[in-house]
Tab-separated table of C-alpha atoms in Angstrom:
chain	number	residue	atom	x	y	z
S	3	UNK	CA	109.656	98.281	98.051
S	4	UNK	CA	107.808	95.109	97.030
S	5	UNK	CA	106.768	92.413	99.640
S	6	UNK	CA	107.814	88.925	98.538
S	7	UNK	CA	106.639	87.065	101.713
S	8	UNK	CA	104.742	87.783	104.898
S	9	UNK	CA	104.677	87.129	108.574
S	10	UNK	CA	101.341	86.779	110.359
S	11	UNK	CA	101.207	87.038	114.139
S	12	UNK	CA	98.133	85.577	115.798
S	13	UNK	CA	98.014	87.264	119.163
S	14	UNK	CA	95.978	87.917	122.294
S	15	UNK	CA	96.978	88.517	125.916
S	16	UNK	CA	94.196	86.211	126.901
S	17	UNK	CA	94.150	82.287	126.887
S	18	UNK	CA	91.660	80.108	125.154
S	19	UNK	CA	90.328	82.596	122.525
S	20	UNK	CA	91.110	80.471	119.410
S	21	UNK	CA	94.653	81.538	118.569
S	22	UNK	CA	95.918	78.086	117.766
S	23	UNK	CA	92.906	77.374	115.676
S	24	UNK	CA	93.503	80.411	113.597
S	25	UNK	CA	97.186	79.636	113.104
S	26	UNK	CA	96.267	76.156	112.013
S	27	UNK	CA	93.748	77.390	109.470
S	28	UNK	CA	96.201	79.934	108.181
S	29	UNK	CA	98.964	77.333	107.707
S	30	UNK	CA	96.608	75.030	105.748
S	31	UNK	CA	95.271	77.948	103.717
S	32	UNK	CA	98.780	79.003	102.516
S	33	UNK	CA	99.767	75.460	101.794
S	34	UNK	CA	96.612	75.214	99.773
S	35	UNK	CA	97.737	78.272	97.838
S	36	UNK	CA	100.989	76.350	96.906
S	37	UNK	CA	103.072	78.639	99.136
S	38	UNK	CA	106.014	77.644	101.262
S	39	UNK	CA	104.875	78.090	104.892
S	40	UNK	CA	106.362	77.519	108.240
S	41	UNK	CA	104.662	78.078	111.599
S	42	UNK	CA	106.152	79.027	114.961
S	43	UNK	CA	104.562	77.644	118.217
S	44	UNK	CA	105.055	79.914	121.194
S	45	UNK	CA	102.683	78.037	123.480
S	46	UNK	CA	102.803	75.594	126.337
S	47	UNK	CA	100.330	72.926	127.515
S	48	UNK	CA	97.908	70.746	125.488
S	49	UNK	CA	96.607	71.041	121.913
S	50	UNK	CA	99.460	73.184	120.772
S	51	UNK	CA	100.208	74.004	117.124
S	52	UNK	CA	103.081	71.594	117.215
S	53	UNK	CA	100.740	68.734	118.152
S	54	UNK	CA	98.378	69.466	115.239
S	55	UNK	CA	100.972	70.265	112.445
S	56	UNK	CA	104.240	68.696	113.495
S	57	UNK	CA	105.782	68.771	110.038
S	58	UNK	CA	105.146	72.462	109.373
S	59	UNK	CA	105.717	73.841	112.865
S	60	UNK	CA	108.845	74.920	114.819
S	61	UNK	CA	108.592	75.111	118.636
S	62	UNK	CA	109.944	78.438	119.613
S	63	UNK	CA	110.563	80.502	122.749
S	64	UNK	CA	111.458	84.065	123.803
S	65	UNK	CA	112.351	83.067	127.462
S	66	UNK	CA	116.092	83.344	126.905
S	67	UNK	CA	118.455	85.167	124.616
S	68	UNK	CA	119.290	82.025	122.512
S	69	UNK	CA	115.603	81.365	121.902
S	70	UNK	CA	114.998	84.991	120.971
S	71	UNK	CA	117.840	85.154	118.559
S	72	UNK	CA	116.871	81.851	116.933
S	73	UNK	CA	113.264	82.965	116.464
S	74	UNK	CA	113.807	86.500	115.121
S	75	UNK	CA	116.697	85.518	112.912
S	76	UNK	CA	114.550	82.966	111.262
S	77	UNK	CA	111.623	85.335	110.908
S	78	UNK	CA	113.582	87.964	108.985
S	79	UNK	CA	115.417	85.531	106.801
S	80	UNK	CA	114.567	86.338	103.279
S	81	UNK	CA	113.620	82.856	102.060
S	82	UNK	CA	110.402	83.467	100.132
S	83	UNK	CA	108.476	81.673	102.948
S	84	UNK	CA	105.121	82.670	104.472
S	85	UNK	CA	105.493	82.502	108.307
S	86	UNK	CA	102.687	82.039	110.825
S	87	UNK	CA	103.298	82.791	114.656
S	88	UNK	CA	100.940	81.225	117.239
S	89	UNK	CA	101.722	83.608	120.070
S	90	UNK	CA	100.738	82.195	123.409
S	91	UNK	CA	99.426	84.480	126.070
S	92	UNK	CA	102.440	83.644	128.336
S	93	UNK	CA	104.805	85.039	125.733
S	94	UNK	CA	102.723	88.009	124.528
S	95	UNK	CA	104.386	90.780	126.311
S	96	UNK	CA	107.882	89.399	126.024
S	97	UNK	CA	107.526	88.949	122.330
S	98	UNK	CA	106.171	92.394	121.534
S	99	UNK	CA	108.600	94.126	123.906
S	100	UNK	CA	111.592	92.528	122.177
S	101	UNK	CA	109.984	93.207	118.757
S	102	UNK	CA	109.844	96.922	119.634
S	103	UNK	CA	113.380	97.054	120.996
S	104	UNK	CA	114.915	95.568	117.868
S	105	UNK	CA	112.564	97.407	115.562
S	106	UNK	CA	111.412	94.125	114.110
S	107	UNK	CA	108.672	95.572	111.904
S	108	UNK	CA	111.068	97.871	110.000
S	109	UNK	CA	113.749	95.167	109.809
S	110	UNK	CA	111.188	92.887	108.083
S	111	UNK	CA	109.988	95.642	105.740
S	112	UNK	CA	113.596	96.329	104.653
S	113	UNK	CA	113.810	92.645	103.717
S	114	UNK	CA	110.665	92.886	101.684
S	115	UNK	CA	108.623	90.938	104.266
S	116	UNK	CA	105.138	92.234	105.194
S	117	UNK	CA	103.957	91.882	108.803
S	118	UNK	CA	100.361	91.447	109.878
S	119	UNK	CA	99.126	91.102	113.526
S	120	UNK	CA	95.856	89.235	113.854
S	121	UNK	CA	94.541	90.323	117.245
S	122	UNK	CA	91.740	88.078	118.674
S	123	UNK	CA	89.207	90.584	120.078
S	124	UNK	CA	87.442	90.054	123.340
S	125	UNK	CA	85.311	92.398	125.440
S	126	UNK	CA	87.636	92.595	128.552
S	127	UNK	CA	89.631	95.690	129.267
S	128	UNK	CA	92.939	93.964	129.276
S	129	UNK	CA	92.485	93.070	125.557
S	130	UNK	CA	91.173	96.537	124.607
S	131	UNK	CA	94.197	98.234	126.214
S	132	UNK	CA	96.530	95.670	124.599
S	133	UNK	CA	95.154	96.350	121.228
S	134	UNK	CA	95.562	100.076	121.600
S	135	UNK	CA	99.068	99.681	122.806
S	136	UNK	CA	99.965	97.633	119.694
S	137	UNK	CA	98.616	100.423	117.395
S	138	UNK	CA	100.892	102.866	119.174
S	139	UNK	CA	103.948	100.672	119.306
S	140	UNK	CA	103.817	99.323	115.722
S	141	UNK	CA	102.192	101.854	113.485
S	142	UNK	CA	103.778	100.407	110.329
S	143	UNK	CA	102.427	96.821	110.946
S	144	UNK	CA	98.911	95.786	109.610
S	145	UNK	CA	96.932	95.390	112.805
S	146	UNK	CA	93.755	93.370	112.105
S	147	UNK	CA	91.002	92.647	114.665
S	148	UNK	CA	89.821	89.093	114.390
S	149	UNK	CA	86.480	88.109	115.908
S	150	UNK	CA	85.965	84.598	116.824
S	151	UNK	CA	82.175	84.137	116.514
S	152	UNK	CA	82.450	80.829	118.526
S	153	UNK	CA	83.022	83.147	121.614
S	154	UNK	CA	79.687	84.917	121.162
S	155	UNK	CA	78.384	88.142	119.491
S	156	UNK	CA	80.692	91.033	118.685
S	157	UNK	CA	78.813	94.057	120.154
S	158	UNK	CA	82.096	95.270	121.513
S	159	UNK	CA	83.821	95.653	118.109
S	160	UNK	CA	83.811	99.447	118.349
S	161	UNK	CA	86.461	98.992	120.971
S	162	UNK	CA	88.804	97.829	118.296
S	163	UNK	CA	89.004	100.588	115.638
S	164	UNK	CA	90.721	99.766	112.361
S	165	UNK	CA	93.004	102.243	110.517
S	166	UNK	CA	95.423	102.357	107.625
S	167	UNK	CA	95.413	101.448	103.959
S	168	UNK	CA	94.986	97.750	104.770
S	169	UNK	CA	92.281	98.083	107.357
S	170	UNK	CA	89.846	95.304	107.709
S	171	UNK	CA	88.247	92.952	110.258
S	172	UNK	CA	88.339	89.240	109.963
S	173	UNK	CA	85.707	86.903	111.301
S	174	UNK	CA	86.084	83.298	112.268
S	175	UNK	CA	82.532	81.773	111.732
S	176	UNK	CA	80.844	79.874	114.418
S	177	UNK	CA	80.717	76.019	114.179
S	178	UNK	CA	78.491	73.549	115.813
S	179	UNK	CA	79.819	72.267	119.235
S	180	UNK	CA	80.046	68.594	118.019
S	181	UNK	CA	82.230	69.669	114.993
S	182	UNK	CA	84.279	71.997	117.284
S	183	UNK	CA	85.141	69.063	119.446
S	184	UNK	CA	86.249	67.054	116.374
S	185	UNK	CA	88.541	69.749	114.992
S	186	UNK	CA	90.085	70.398	118.414
S	187	UNK	CA	91.362	66.722	118.675
S	188	UNK	CA	94.967	66.216	117.476
S	189	UNK	CA	96.053	65.158	114.866
S	190	UNK	CA	93.011	66.532	113.064
S	191	UNK	CA	94.145	68.451	109.850
S	192	UNK	CA	92.038	70.744	107.712
S	193	UNK	CA	94.399	69.950	104.665
S	194	UNK	CA	93.585	66.295	104.714
S	195	UNK	CA	90.743	65.554	102.355
S	196	UNK	CA	89.608	62.787	104.739
S	197	UNK	CA	89.381	65.361	107.589
S	198	UNK	CA	92.376	63.958	109.623
S	199	UNK	CA	91.903	60.702	111.388
S	200	UNK	CA	88.099	61.095	111.613
S	201	UNK	CA	87.013	58.307	109.244
S	202	UNK	CA	83.580	58.109	110.846
S	203	UNK	CA	82.604	61.707	110.099
S	204	UNK	CA	79.011	61.696	108.600
S	205	UNK	CA	78.643	63.148	105.227
S	206	UNK	CA	76.490	66.115	106.393
S	207	UNK	CA	79.141	67.076	108.954
S	208	UNK	CA	81.836	66.781	106.318
S	209	UNK	CA	79.822	69.097	104.064
S	210	UNK	CA	79.300	71.612	106.878
S	211	UNK	CA	83.112	71.628	107.641
S	212	UNK	CA	83.884	72.254	103.981
S	213	UNK	CA	81.338	75.076	103.822
S	214	UNK	CA	82.845	76.572	107.082
S	215	UNK	CA	86.328	76.361	105.623
S	216	UNK	CA	85.301	78.212	102.385
S	217	UNK	CA	84.002	81.049	104.428
S	218	UNK	CA	87.210	81.357	106.452
S	219	UNK	CA	89.365	81.117	103.398
S	220	UNK	CA	87.446	83.913	101.764
S	221	UNK	CA	88.379	86.056	104.764
S	222	UNK	CA	91.936	85.041	104.371
S	223	UNK	CA	92.010	85.937	100.668
S	224	UNK	CA	90.622	89.326	101.522
S	225	UNK	CA	93.532	89.643	104.040
S	226	UNK	CA	96.001	88.729	101.279
S	227	UNK	CA	94.482	91.366	99.044
S	228	UNK	CA	94.801	94.062	101.712
S	229	UNK	CA	98.434	93.120	102.199
S	230	UNK	CA	98.970	93.488	98.445
S	231	UNK	CA	97.173	96.803	98.498
S	232	UNK	CA	99.453	98.036	101.363
S	233	UNK	CA	102.461	96.773	99.424
S	234	UNK	CA	101.380	98.849	96.357
S	235	UNK	CA	100.691	101.893	98.441
S	236	UNK	CA	104.184	101.471	100.101
S	237	UNK	CA	105.751	101.089	96.691
S	238	UNK	CA	104.150	104.273	95.356
S	239	UNK	CA	105.285	106.266	98.410
S	240	UNK	CA	108.801	104.837	98.154
S	241	UNK	CA	109.061	105.560	94.411
S	242	UNK	CA	107.660	109.112	94.590
């Protein structure tokens, strides 16, 4: 088996932990790597992925059968496209329950699509339990803890053990509050060389943002490498 594309699910059962920011960064990262990419927005409320990236994002839902079928059919379509899912906390359990019922991970693998789950780690027991449940429910998916340093220190990381051939932890570096406010205001885009509509960004702030992006993209390239290594490991087992 050789993976030709991937699906990355950015997930947490908790609100306001940075899922949409990570989905935006992933989308722009893959575009910068000259890949076809489409993102799926399973959120409600303000500052959703659709508001930031309307051209690259599909609004999706798992609230009814039609929405479920449309989403999962699109996800497993073998169209050589990288897919990003911004999974809102309201849809978290419904999405993963359905994914388990239809054996989504195995279906994707059979179509040469790798699946990674980026789980936003927080110290609360709800998230710790949810992470462990995902490990049990989807042993063939790459489950990656992601620590958002803007939420504070990560002294609780031992509660999120990594395992498997592609094991790693991803870090989202901290950013100054003023710049965080800037990037959280639609229609700000990381892919825009002028940093979205913010034409009055001082040069030092622009440089700091670029330095921050480089650090994050290094983390994403490492994730890409781990997916490739998992692919090679799967291919060796499949061929033996």
